[in-house]
Coordinates of C-alpha atoms in Angstrom, one line a residue:
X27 CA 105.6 142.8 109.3
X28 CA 106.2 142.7 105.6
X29 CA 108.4 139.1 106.4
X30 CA 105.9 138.1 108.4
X31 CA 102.8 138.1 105.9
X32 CA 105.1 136.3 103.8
X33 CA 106.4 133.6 105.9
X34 CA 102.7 133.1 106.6
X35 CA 101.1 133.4 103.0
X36 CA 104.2 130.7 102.3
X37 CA 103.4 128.3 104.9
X38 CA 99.7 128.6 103.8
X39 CA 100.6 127.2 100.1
X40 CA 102.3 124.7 101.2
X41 CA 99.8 123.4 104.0
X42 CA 97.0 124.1 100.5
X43 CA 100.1 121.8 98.2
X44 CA 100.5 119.4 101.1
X45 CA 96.6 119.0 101.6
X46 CA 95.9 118.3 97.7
X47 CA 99.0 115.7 97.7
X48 CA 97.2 114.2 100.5
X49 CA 93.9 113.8 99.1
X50 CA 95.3 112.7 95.5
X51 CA 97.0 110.3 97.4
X52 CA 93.9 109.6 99.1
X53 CA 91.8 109.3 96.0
X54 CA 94.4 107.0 94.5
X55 CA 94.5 104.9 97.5
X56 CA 90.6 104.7 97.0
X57 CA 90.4 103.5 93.6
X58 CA 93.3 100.9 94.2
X59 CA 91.0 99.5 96.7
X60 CA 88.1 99.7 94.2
X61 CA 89.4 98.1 91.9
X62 CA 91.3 95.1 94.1
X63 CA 87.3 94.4 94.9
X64 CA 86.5 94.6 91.5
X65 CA 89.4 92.0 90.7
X66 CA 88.2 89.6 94.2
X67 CA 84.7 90.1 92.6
X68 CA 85.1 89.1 89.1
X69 CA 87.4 86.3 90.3
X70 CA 84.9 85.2 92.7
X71 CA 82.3 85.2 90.0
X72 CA 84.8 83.2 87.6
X73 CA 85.1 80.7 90.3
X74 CA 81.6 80.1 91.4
X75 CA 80.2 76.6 90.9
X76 CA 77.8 76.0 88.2
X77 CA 74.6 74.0 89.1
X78 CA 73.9 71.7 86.1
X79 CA 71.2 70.4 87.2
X80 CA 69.6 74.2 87.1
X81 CA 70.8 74.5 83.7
X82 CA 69.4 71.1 82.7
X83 CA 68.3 68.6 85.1
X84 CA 69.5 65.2 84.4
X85 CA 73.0 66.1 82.7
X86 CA 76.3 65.0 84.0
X87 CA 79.3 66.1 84.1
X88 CA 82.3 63.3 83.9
X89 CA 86.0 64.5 84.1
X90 CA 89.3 62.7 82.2
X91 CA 92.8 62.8 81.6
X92 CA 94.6 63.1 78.5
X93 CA 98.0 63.2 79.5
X94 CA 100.2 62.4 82.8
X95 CA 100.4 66.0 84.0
X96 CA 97.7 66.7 86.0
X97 CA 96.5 70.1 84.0
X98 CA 96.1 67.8 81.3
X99 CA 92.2 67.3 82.1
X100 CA 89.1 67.8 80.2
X101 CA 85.3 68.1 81.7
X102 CA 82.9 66.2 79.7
X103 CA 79.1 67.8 80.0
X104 CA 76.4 65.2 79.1
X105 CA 72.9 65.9 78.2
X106 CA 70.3 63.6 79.7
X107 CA 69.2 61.6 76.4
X108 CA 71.9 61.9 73.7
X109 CA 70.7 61.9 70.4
X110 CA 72.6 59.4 68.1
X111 CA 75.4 60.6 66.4
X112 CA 75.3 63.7 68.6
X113 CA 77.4 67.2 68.0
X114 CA 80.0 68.1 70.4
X115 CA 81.9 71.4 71.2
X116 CA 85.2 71.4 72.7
X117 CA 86.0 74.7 74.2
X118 CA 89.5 76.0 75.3
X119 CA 89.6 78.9 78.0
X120 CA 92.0 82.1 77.7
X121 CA 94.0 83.7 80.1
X122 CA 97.1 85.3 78.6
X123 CA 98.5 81.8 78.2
X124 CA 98.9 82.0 81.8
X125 CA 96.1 81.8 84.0
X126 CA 92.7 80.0 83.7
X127 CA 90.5 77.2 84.0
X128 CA 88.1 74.4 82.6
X129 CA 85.2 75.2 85.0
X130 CA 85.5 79.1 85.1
X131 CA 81.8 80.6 84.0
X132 CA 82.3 83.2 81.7
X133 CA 84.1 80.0 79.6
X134 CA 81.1 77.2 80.1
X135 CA 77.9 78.5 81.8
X136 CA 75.7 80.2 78.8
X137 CA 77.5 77.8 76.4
X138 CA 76.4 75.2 78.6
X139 CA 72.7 76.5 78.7
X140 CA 72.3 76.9 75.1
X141 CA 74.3 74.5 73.7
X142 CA 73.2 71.1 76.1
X143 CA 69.4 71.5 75.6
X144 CA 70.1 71.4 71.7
X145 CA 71.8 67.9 72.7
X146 CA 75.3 68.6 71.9
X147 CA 77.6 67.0 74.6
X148 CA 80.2 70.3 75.5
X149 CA 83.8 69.2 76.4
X150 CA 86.0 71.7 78.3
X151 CA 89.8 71.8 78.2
X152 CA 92.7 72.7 80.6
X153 CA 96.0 72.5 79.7
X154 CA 99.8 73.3 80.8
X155 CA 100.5 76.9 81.0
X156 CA 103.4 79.8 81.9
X157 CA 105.9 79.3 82.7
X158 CA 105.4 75.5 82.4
X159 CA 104.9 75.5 79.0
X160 CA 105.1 78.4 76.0
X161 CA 102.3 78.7 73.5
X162 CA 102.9 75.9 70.7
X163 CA 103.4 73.8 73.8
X164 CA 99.7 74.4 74.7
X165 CA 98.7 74.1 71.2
X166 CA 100.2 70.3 71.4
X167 CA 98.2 69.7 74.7
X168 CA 95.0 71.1 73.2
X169 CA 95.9 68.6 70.2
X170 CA 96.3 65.9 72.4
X171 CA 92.9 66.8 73.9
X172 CA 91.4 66.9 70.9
X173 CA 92.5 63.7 70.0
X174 CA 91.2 62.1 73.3
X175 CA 88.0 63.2 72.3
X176 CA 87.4 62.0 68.5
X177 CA 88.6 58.6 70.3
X178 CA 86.1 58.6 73.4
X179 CA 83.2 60.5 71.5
X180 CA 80.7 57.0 71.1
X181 CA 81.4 56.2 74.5
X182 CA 78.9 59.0 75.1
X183 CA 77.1 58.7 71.8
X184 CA 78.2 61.3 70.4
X185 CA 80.4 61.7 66.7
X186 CA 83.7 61.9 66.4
X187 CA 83.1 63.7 62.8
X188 CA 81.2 66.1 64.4
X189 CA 82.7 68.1 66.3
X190 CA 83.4 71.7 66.7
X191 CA 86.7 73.6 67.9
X192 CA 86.0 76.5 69.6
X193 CA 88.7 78.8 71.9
X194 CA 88.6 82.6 74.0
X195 CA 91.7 85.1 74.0
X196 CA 94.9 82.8 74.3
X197 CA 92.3 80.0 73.9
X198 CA 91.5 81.3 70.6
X199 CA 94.7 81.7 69.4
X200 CA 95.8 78.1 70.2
X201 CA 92.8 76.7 68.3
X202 CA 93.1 78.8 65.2
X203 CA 96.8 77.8 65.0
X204 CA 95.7 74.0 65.0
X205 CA 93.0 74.7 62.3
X206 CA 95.4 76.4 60.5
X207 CA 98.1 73.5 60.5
X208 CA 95.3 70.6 61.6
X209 CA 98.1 67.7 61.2
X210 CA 98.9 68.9 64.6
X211 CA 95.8 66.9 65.5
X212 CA 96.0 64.5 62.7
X213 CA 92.1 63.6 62.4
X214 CA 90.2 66.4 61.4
X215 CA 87.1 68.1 62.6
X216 CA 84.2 69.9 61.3
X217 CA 84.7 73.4 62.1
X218 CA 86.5 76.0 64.6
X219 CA 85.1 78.8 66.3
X220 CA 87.8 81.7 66.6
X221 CA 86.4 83.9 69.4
X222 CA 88.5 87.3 69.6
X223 CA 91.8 85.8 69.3
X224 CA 95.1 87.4 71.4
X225 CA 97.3 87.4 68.4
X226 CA 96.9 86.4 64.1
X227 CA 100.4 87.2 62.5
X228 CA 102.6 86.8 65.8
X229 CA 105.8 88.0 64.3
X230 CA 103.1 91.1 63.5
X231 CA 102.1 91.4 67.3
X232 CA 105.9 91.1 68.6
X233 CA 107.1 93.9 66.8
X234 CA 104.7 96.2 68.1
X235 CA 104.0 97.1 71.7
X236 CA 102.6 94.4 73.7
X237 CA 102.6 93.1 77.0
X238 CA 105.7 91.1 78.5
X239 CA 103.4 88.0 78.4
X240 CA 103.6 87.6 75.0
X241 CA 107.4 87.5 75.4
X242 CA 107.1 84.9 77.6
X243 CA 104.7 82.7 75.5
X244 CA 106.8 83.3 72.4
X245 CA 110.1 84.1 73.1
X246 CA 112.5 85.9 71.1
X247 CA 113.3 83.6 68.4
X248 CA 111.6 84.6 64.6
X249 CA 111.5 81.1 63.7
X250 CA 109.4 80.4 66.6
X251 CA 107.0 83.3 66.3
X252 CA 106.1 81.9 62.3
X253 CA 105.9 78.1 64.5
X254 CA 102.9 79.4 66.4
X255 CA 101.3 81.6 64.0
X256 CA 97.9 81.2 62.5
X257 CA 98.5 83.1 59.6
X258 CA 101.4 81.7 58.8
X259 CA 100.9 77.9 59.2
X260 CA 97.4 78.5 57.4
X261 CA 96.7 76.3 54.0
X262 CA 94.0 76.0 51.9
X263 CA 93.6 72.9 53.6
X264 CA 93.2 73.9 56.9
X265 CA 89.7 73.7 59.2
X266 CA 86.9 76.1 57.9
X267 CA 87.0 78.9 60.9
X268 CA 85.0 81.9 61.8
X269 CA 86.6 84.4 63.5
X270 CA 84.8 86.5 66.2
X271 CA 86.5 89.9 67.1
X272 CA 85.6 92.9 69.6
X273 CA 85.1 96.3 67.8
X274 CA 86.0 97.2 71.9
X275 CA 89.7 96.4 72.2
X276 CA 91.5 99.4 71.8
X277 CA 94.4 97.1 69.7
X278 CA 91.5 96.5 66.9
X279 CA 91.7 92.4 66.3
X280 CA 89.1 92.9 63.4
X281 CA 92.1 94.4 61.6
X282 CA 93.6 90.8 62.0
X283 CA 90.5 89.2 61.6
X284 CA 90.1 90.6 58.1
X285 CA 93.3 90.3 57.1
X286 CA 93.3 86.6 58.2
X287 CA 90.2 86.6 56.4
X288 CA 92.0 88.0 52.7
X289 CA 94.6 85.6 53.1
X290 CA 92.0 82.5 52.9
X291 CA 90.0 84.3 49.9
X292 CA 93.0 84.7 48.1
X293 CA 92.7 81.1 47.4
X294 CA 89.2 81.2 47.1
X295 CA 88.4 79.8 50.7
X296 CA 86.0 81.3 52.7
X297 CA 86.2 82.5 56.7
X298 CA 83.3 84.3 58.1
X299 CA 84.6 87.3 59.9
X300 CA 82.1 88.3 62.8
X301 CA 82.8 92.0 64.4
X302 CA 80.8 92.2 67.7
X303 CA 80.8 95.6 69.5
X304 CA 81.6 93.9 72.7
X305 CA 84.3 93.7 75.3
X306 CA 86.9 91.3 74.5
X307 CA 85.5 89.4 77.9
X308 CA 81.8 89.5 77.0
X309 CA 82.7 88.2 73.6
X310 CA 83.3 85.0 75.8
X311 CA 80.9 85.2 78.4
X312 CA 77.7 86.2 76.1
X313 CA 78.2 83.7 73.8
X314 CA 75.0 81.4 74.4
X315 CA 72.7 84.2 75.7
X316 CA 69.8 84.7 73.4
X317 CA 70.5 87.2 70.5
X318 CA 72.0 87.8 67.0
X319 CA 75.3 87.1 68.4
X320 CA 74.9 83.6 69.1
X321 CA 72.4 83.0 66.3
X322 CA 75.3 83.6 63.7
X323 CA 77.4 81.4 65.8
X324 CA 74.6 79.1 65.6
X325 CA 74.5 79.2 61.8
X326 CA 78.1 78.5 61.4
X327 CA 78.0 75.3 63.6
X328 CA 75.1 74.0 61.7
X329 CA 76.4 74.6 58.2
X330 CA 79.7 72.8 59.6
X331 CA 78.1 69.7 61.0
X332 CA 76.1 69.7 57.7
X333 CA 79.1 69.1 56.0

């Protein structure tokens, strides 16, 4: 009887351990799918044609190549009457160095719908990626594109003087390295736009913990990390920057921000540090959107093209 009861009582915990696996499993099996449709959504979203007519009606949008490989492209937005001399902002996506595009919307649509009515023409850059090509690689293509911009500005009367540099994420980080060392791009421009940048100090980044990405965008080699730092190509001489970080990201890029930010004032040069307490995606994607946010951006670009 005794042997009984306990052969029962036995089979009854495990039936209770077998049932909660199952339903753990379940529930894991659950949020995967969750967050797969999250992923399909947001991509989706990322993906979804922008009317520009909606956003202003009579702009065009014109796209060019400036290089042989075909993700060497830029799209060119155009506002209906140009004013002479007009401001331009080139903007250079993110992605982990990896992934990305020109037309996604959390890169161009509220820029677009702030920044086109005020008659700026907006310029938005692709550009070879992993494994194609490692990060000082993209930082020559987003050179090249600069270039092909100051050269084509007047054909859509707009300046090649004034012009403003602005990058997201591994965008960011490839335009504060050419600000830093601007002879990458040889002509210079008015101002950059550093918005939440993946890395400051690389060699800093690679000797923590971080994803394998960044192994793959850097390599291995010390020399190379210093190549493709901001912090460490920066000179007194380089491109006036602000530098736009998420108080959000658990790996704290204000920290990097600020210290980027003591290195210039050592030599008495001054880079506006802007802390947002936003994700390091909506740093991107609500830039443009009414608010103190984009007012300060705002004030930046105008004291640049002022100068």
């Amino acid at each position: 009887m005794k042997k009984t009861l306990l052969l029962t009582l036995s089979l009854a915990s495990a039936l209770a351990v077998t049932s909660v696996a199952d339903a753990q499993i379940g529930l894991r099996g659950k949020m995967r799918e969750r967050m797969m449709q999250r992923l399909q959504e947001k991509k989706a979203e990322e993906e979804r044609p922008i009317d520009l007519q909606a956003i202003l009606p009579g702009a065009r949008k014109l796209t060019a190549s400036y290089g042989a490989d075909p993700a060497q492209a830029i799209d060119i937005y155009i506002p209906p009457n140009v004013p002479r001399d007009a401001p331009v902002i080139v903007m250079v996506h993110g992605g982990a160095w990896k992934i990305g595009d020109k037309a996604n919307t959390g890169s161009v649509e509220n820029k677009l719908r702030h920044w086109l009515p005020k008659g700026f023409v907006f310029v938005s850059v692709n550009y070879r990626m992993l494994p194609q090509a490692m990060a000082y690689t993209q930082a020559q293509d987003v050179a090249a594109a600069l270039r092909w911009t100051q050269s084509h500005a007047a054909d859509w009367g707009a300046s090649d003087r004034k012009i403003i540099l602005m990058g997201h994420s591994a965008g960011a980080h490839l335009v504060a390295l050419l600000s830093s060392k601007p002879s990458m791009v040889g002509q210079p421009w008015a101002g950059t736009v550093v918005l939440d940048s993946a890395t400051m100090k690389v060699s800093e980044t690679m000797a923590g913990r971080h994803p394998k990405f960044y192994d793959e965008a850097f390599g291995g080699d010390p020399a190379g990390w210093a190549k493709a730092s901001p912090m460490d190509q920066w000179t007194p001489s380089a491109v006036p920057m602000m530098v736009v970080c998420s108080t959000k990201r658990p790996d704290k890029p204000c920290d990097d921000a600020r210290a980027f930010q003591d290195l210039a004032k050592r030599s008495d040069v001054r880079m506006p540090v802007l802390p947002q307490p936003l994700t390091h995606a909506d740093v991107n994607r609500t830039l443009g959107l009414p608010g103190d946010y984009t007012d300060a951006v705002d004030r930046f670009i105008a004291e640049r093209l002022r100068r």
